[in-house]
Short mmCIF file of C-alpha atoms in Angstrom, two decimals:
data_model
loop_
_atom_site.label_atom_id
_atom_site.label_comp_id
_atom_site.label_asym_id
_atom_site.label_seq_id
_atom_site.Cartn_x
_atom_site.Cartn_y
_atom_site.Cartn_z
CA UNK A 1343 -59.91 -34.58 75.82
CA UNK A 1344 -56.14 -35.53 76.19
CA UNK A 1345 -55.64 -33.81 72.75
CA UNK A 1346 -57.43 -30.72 73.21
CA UNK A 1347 -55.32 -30.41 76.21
CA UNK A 1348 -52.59 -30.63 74.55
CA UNK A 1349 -53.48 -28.12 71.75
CA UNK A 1350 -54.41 -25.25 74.56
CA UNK A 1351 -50.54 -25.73 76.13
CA UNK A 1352 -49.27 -25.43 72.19
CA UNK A 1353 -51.36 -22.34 71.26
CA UNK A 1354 -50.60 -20.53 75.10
CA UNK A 1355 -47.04 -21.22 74.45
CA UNK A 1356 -47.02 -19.14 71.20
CA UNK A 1357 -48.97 -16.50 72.63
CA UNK A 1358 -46.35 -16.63 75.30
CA UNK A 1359 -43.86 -16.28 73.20
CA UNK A 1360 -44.73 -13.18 71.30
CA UNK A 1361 -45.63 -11.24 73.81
CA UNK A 1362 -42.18 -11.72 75.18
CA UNK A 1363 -40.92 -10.52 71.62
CA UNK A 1364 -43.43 -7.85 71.84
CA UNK A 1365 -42.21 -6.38 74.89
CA UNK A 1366 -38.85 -6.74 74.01
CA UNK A 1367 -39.07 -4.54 71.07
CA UNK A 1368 -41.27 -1.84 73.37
CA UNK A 1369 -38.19 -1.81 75.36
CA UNK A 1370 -35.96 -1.14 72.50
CA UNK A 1371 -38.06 1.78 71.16
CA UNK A 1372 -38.71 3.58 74.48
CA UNK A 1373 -34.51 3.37 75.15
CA UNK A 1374 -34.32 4.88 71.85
CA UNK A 1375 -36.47 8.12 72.01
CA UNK A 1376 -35.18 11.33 72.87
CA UNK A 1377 -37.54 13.97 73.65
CA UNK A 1378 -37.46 17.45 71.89
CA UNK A 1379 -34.93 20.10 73.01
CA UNK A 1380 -36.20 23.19 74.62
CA UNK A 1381 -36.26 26.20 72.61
CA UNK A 1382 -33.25 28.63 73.76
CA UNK A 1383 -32.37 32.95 73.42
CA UNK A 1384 -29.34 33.07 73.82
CA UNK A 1385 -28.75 36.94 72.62
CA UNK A 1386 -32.07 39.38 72.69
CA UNK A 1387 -30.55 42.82 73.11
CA UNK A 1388 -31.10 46.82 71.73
CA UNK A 1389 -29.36 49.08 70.29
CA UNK A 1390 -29.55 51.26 72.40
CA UNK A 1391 -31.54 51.00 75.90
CA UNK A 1392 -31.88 54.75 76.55
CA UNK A 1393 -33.36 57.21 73.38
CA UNK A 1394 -34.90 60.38 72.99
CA UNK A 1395 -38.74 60.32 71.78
CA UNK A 1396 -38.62 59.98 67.59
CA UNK A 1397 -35.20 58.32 67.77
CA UNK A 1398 -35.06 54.56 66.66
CA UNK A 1399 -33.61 51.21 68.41
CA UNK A 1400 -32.57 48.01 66.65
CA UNK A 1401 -33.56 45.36 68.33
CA UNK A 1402 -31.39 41.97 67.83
CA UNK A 1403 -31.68 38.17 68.64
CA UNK A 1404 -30.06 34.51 68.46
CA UNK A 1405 -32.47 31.63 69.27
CA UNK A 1406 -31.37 28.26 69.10
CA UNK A 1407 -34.29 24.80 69.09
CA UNK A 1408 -36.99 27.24 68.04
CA UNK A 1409 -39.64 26.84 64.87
CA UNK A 1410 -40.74 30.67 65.38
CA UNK A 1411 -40.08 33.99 67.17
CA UNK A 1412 -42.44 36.56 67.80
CA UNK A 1413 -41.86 40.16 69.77
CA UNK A 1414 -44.83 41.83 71.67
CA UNK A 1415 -44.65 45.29 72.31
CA UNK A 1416 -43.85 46.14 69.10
CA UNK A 1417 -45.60 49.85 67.00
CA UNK A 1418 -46.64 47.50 63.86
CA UNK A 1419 -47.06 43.91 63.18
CA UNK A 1420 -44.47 42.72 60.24
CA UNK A 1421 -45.47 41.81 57.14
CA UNK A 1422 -43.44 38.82 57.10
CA UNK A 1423 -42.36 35.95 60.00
CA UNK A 1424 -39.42 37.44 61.64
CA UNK A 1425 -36.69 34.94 61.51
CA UNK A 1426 -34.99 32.59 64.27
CA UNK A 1427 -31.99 35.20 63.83
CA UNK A 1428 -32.17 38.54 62.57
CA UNK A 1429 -33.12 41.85 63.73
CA UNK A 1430 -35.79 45.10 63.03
CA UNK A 1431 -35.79 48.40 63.33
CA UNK A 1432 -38.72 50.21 66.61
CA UNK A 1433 -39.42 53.57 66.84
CA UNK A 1434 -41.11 53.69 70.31
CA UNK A 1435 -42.97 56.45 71.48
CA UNK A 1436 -42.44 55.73 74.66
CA UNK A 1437 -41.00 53.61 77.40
CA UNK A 1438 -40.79 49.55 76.21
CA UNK A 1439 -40.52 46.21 77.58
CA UNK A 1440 -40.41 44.08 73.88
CA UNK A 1441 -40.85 40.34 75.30
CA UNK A 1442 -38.84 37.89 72.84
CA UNK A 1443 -41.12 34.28 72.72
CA UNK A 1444 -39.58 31.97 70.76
CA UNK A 1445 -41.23 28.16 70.26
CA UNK A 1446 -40.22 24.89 69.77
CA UNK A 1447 -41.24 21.34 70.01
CA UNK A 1448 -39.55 21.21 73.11
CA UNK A 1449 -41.98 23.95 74.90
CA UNK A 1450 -42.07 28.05 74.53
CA UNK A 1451 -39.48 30.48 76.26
CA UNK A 1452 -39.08 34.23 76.30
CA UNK A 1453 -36.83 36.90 77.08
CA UNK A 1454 -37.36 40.90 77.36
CA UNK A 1455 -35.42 44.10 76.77
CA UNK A 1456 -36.55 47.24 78.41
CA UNK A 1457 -36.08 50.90 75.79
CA UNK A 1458 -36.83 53.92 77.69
CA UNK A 1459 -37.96 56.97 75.87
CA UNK A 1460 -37.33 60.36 76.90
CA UNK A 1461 -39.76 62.81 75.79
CA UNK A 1462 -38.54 65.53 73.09
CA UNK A 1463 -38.85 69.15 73.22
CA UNK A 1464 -41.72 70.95 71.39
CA UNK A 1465 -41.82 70.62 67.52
CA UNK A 1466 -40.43 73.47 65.28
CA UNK A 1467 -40.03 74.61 62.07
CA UNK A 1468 -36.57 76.33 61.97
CA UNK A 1469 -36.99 77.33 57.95
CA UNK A 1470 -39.46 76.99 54.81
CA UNK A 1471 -38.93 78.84 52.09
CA UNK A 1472 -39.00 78.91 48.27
CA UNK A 1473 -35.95 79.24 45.43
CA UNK A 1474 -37.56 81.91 44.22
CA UNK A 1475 -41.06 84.10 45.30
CA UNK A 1476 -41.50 85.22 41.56
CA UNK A 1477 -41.31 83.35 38.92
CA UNK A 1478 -42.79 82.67 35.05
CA UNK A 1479 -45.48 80.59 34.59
CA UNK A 1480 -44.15 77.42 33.44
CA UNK A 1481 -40.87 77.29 35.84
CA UNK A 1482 -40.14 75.54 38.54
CA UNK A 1483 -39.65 76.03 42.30
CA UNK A 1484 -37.48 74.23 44.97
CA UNK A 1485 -38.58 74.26 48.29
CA UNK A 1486 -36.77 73.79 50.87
CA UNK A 1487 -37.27 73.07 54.93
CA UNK A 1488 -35.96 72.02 58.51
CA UNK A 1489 -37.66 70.80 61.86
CA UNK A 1490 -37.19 69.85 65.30
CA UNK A 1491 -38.67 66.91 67.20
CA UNK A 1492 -40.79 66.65 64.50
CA UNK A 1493 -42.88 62.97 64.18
CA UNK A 1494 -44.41 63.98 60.85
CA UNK A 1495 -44.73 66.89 58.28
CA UNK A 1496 -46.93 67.69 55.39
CA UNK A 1497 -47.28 70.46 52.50
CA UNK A 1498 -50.05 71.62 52.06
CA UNK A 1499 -50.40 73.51 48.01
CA UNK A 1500 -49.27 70.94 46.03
CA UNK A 1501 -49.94 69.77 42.54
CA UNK A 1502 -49.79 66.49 43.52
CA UNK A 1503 -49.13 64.12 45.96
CA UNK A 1504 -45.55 63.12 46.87
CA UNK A 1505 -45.32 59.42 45.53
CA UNK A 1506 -43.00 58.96 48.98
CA UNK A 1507 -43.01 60.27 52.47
CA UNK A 1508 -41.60 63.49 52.76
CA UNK A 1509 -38.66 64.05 54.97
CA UNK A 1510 -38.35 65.83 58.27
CA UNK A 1511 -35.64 68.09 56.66
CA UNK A 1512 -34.97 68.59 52.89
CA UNK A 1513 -36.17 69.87 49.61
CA UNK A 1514 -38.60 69.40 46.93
CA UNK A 1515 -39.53 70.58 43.47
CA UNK A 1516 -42.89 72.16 42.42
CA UNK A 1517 -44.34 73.68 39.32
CA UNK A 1518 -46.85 76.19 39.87
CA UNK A 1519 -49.46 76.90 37.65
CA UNK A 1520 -50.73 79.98 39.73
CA UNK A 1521 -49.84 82.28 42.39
CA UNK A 1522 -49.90 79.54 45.31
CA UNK A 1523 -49.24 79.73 48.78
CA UNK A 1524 -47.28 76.44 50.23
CA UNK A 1525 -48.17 75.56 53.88
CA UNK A 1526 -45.32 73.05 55.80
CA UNK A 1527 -47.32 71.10 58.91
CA UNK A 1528 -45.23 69.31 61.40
CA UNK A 1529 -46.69 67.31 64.15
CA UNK A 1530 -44.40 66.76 67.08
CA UNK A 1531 -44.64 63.88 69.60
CA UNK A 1532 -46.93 64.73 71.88
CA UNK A 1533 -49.34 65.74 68.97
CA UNK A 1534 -48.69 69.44 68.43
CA UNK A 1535 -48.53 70.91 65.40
CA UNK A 1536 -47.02 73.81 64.35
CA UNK A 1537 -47.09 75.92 60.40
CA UNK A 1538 -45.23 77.92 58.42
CA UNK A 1539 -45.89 79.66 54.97
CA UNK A 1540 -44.06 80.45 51.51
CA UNK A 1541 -45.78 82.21 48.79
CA UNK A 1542 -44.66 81.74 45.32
CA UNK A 1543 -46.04 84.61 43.03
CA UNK A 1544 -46.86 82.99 39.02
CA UNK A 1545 -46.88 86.23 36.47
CA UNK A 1546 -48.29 85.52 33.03
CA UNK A 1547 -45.48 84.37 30.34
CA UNK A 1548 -44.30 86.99 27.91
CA UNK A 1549 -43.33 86.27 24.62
CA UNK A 1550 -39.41 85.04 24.35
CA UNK A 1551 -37.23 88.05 23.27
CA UNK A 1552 -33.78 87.68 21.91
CA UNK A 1553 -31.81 91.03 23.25
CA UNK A 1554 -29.05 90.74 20.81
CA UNK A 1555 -26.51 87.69 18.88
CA UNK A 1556 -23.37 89.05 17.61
CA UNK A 1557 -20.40 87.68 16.52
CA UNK A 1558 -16.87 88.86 17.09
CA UNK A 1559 -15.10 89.20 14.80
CA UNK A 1560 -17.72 88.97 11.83
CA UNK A 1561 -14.69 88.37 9.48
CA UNK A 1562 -11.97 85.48 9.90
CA UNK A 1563 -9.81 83.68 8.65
CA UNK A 1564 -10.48 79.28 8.38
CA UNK A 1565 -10.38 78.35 11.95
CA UNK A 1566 -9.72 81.10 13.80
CA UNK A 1567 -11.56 81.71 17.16
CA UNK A 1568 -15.24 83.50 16.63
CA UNK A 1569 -17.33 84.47 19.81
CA UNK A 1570 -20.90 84.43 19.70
CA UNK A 1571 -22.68 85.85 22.11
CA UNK A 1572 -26.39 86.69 23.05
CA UNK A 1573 -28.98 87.50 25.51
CA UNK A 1574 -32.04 86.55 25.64
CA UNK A 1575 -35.40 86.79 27.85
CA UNK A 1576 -38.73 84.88 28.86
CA UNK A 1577 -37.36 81.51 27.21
CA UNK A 1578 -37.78 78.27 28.31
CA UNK A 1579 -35.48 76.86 26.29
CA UNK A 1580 -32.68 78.42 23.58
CA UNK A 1581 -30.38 76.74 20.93
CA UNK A 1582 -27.98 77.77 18.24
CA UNK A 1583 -29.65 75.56 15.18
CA UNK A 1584 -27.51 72.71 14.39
CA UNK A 1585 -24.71 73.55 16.97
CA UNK A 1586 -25.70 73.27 20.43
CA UNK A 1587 -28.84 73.54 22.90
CA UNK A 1588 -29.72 74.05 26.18
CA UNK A 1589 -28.22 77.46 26.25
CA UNK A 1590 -28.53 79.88 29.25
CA UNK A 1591 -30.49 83.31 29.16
CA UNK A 1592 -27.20 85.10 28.45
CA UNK A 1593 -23.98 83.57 27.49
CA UNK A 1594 -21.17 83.29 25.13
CA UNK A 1595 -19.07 80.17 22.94
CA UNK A 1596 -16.19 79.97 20.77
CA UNK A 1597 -16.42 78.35 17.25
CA UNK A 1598 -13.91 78.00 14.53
CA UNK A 1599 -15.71 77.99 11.21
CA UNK A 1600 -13.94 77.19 8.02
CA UNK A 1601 -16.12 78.55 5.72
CA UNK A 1602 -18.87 81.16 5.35
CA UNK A 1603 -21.43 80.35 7.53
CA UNK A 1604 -24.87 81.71 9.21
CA UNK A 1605 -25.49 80.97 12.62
CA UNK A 1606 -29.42 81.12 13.79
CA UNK A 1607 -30.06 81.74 17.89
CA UNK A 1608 -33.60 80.24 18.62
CA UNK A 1609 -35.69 80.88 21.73
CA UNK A 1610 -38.72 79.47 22.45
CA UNK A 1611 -41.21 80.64 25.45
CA UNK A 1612 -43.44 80.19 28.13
CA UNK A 1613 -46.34 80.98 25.97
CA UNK A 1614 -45.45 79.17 22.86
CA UNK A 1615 -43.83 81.88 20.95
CA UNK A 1616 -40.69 81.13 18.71
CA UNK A 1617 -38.19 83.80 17.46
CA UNK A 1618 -35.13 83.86 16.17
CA UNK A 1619 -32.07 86.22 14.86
CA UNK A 1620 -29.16 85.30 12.88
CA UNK A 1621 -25.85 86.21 12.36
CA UNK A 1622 -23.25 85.77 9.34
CA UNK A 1623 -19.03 85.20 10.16
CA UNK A 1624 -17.59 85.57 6.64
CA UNK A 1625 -14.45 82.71 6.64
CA UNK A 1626 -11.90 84.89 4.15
CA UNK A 1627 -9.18 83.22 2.33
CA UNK A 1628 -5.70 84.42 3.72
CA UNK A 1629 -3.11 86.16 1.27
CA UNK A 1630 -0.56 84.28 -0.24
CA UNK A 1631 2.43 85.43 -2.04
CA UNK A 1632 2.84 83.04 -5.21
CA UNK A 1633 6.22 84.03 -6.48
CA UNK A 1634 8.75 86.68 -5.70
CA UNK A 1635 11.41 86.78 -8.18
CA UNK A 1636 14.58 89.25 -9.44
CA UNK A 1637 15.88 88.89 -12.77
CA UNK A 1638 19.28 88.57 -10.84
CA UNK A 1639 20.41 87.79 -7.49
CA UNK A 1640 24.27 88.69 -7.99
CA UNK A 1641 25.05 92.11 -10.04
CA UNK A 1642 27.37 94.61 -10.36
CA UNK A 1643 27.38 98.24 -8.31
CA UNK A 1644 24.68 100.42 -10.32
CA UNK A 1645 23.21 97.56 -12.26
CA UNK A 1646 19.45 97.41 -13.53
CA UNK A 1647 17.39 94.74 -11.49
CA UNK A 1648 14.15 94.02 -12.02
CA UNK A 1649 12.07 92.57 -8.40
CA UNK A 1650 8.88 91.08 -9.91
CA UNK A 1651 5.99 89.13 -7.30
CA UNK A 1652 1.96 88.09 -7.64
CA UNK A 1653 -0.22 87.22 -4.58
CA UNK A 1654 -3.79 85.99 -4.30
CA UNK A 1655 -6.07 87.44 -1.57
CA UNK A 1656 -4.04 90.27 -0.83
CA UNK A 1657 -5.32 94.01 -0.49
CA UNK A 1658 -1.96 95.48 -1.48
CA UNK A 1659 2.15 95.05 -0.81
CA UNK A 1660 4.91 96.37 0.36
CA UNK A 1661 8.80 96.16 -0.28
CA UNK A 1662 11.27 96.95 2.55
CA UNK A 1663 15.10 96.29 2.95
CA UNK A 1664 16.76 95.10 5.68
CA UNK A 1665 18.76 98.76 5.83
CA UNK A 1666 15.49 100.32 6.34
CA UNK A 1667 14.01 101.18 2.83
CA UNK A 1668 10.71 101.36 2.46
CA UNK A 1669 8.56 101.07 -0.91
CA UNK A 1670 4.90 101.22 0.51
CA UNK A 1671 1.40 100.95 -1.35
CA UNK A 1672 3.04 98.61 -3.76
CA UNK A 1673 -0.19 96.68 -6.15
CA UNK A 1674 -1.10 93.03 -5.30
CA UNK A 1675 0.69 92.15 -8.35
CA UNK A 1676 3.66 94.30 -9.85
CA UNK A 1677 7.36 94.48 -10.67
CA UNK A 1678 9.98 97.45 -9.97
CA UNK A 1679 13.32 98.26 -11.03
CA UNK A 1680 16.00 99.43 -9.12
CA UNK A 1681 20.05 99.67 -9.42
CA UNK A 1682 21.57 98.76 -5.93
CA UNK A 1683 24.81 99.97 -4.88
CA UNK A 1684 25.66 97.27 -2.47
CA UNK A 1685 23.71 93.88 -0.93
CA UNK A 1686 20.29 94.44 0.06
CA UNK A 1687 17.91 91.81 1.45
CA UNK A 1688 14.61 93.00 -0.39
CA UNK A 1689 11.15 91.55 2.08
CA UNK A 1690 7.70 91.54 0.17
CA UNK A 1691 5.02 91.88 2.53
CA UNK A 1692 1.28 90.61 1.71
CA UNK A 1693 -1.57 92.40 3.46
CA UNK A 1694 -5.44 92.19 4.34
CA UNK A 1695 -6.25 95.35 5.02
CA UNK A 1696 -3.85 97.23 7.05
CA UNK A 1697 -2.14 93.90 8.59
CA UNK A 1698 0.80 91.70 7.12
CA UNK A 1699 -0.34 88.28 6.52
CA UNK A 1700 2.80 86.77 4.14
CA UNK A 1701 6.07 87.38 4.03
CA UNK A 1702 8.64 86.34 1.35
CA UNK A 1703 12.59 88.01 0.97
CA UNK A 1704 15.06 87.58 -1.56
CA UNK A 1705 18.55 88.50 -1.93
CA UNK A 1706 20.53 90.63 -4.13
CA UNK A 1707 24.42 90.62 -3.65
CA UNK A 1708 26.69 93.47 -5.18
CA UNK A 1709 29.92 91.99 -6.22
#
């Protein structure tokens, strides 16, 4: 009995003893927690707190503690978690409390900022109107337009459907395929609409016409300037065949052949037609003078002396002095004698057609 006694006192003295150790590390762990911080806004502020109706507000914020923010009063949901810091872009339609709630472990706070909206005045469409009312089939047609206190516009007409939002104000390119009339909705607001029309008229494509190609001049010599020049009508697009493209209707360039050449204008049309009209710059050689000799340069007074020259590529020649003699109508290749009575500088001139293209002089001194 004595020793089961003694075994309860053992056994109650261990349990004694880790309880104590028990509680002494409960103690420890409760002086060692911290609870969670409260979630804090420190900044939650707009743009602007006064707008007109259709203008936008950027709303703004700085949250400290937080796991996620959320703003009520907003037109759309996002499509993504707005962040502890950041901002977004409101369009309200009318006055706005937004109420910033931001959460934590620590508990859920919120602040608000207050927009108010000041209605606009009544939608209008200051201008719609076309590029052009008449056109070919097959071109194309900017429109262009303006509102006022407009929320929203459409155009009603076109081919297809704009892959983006069209603007309040600004232009956009169409291709009719008929006579079409374009109709420009806006919707203001307060849900008023108001329309305005443009009619483009589409005639019927005519065959592509070339009105002339010329050249000037049509003769010249290796790289001199040559201006071609042509008109044309009721072509989509027009080239000069292995020179350039994208030519307008009627125009003019500059090119320096060196050598014979035939230049072809192409137009093609609206309706598939394809015509064409050439013309030919002959490239001539220019006229040299080979030789011009005398059979001597220093004589006596009323000696024979015989002036002798040959060319290439000229029409004809001419002799003059520098005292004023002239010997005109001379052949592209000849000689002459003559007996001079005192020093003459004799000049051969070389000429295409009626213009002097070489030059050479020689001198013969009378002793």
């Amino acid at each position: 009995m004595k020793r089961s006694f003694k075994n309860t006192l053992k056994i109650g003295f261990v349990i004694a003893c880790i309880m104590t150790l028990f509680c002494a590390n409960i103690g420890a762990a409760s002086a060692a927690y911290e609870p969670p911080k409260m979630p804090r806004v420190f900044s939650f502020k707009a743009s602007s707190t006064n707008v007109t109706m259709g203008e936008t507000v950027v709303l703004s914020w700085i949250t400290a503690n937080a796991t996620s923010v959320e703003i009520i009063g907003l037109e759309k949901t996002p499509e993504e978690a707005l962040p502890l810091i950041g901002s977004i872009e409101v369009w309200p339609l009318a006055s706005t409390s937004y109420v910033l709630i931001a959460k934590g472990p620590g508990g859920v706070v919120s602040q608000t900022v207050t927009v108010n909206v000041e209605a606009s005045g009544d939608v209008e469409i200051e201008y719609f109107k076309a590029s052009s009312s008449n056109i070919l089939l097959g071109e194309t047609v900017t429109l262009s337009w303006k509102t006022c206190c407009a929320k929203s516009i459409k155009i009603i007409g076109l081919e297809k459907e704009p892959e983006e939002t069209l603007p309040l104000s600004g232009t956009l390119e169409v291709f009719p395929m008929a006579t079409t009339t374009y109709i420009l909705q806006a919707v203001g607001f307060n849900g008023e609409m108001v329309t305005k029309t443009v009619t483009v008229n589409v005639n019927q494509a005519k065959p592509a016409e070339i009105k002339y190609f010329t050249a000037s001049p049509e003769e010249c010599y290796e790289g001199e300037d040559v201006t071609l020049s042509w008109s044309v009508e009721n072509a989509k697009a027009i080239a000069i065949r292995d020179l350039k493209t994208g030519l307008a209707a009627t125009d003019s360039i500059v090119v320096n052949p060196t050598s014979t050449t035939t230049y072809v204008l192409e137009a093609y049309g609206y309706d598939g037609s394809h015509v064409t009209a050439e013309v030919t710059v002959n490239v001539k050689e220019k006229p040299v003078i080979t030789s011009f000799t005398a059979s001597a340069t220093e004589v006596s007074k009323g000696q024979l002396v015989t002036l002798k020259w040959t060319t290439e590529n000229a029409t004809k020649c001419e002799i003059v002095t520098n005292d004023g003699l002239v010997l005109p109508n001379r052949p592209a290749n000849g000689q002459i004698s003559i007996t001079p009575n005192h020093t003459r500088t004799f000049t051969l001139k070389a000429y295409d057609g009626d213009t002097v293209i070489a030059e050479q002089s020689i001198t013969i001194t009378v002793k």
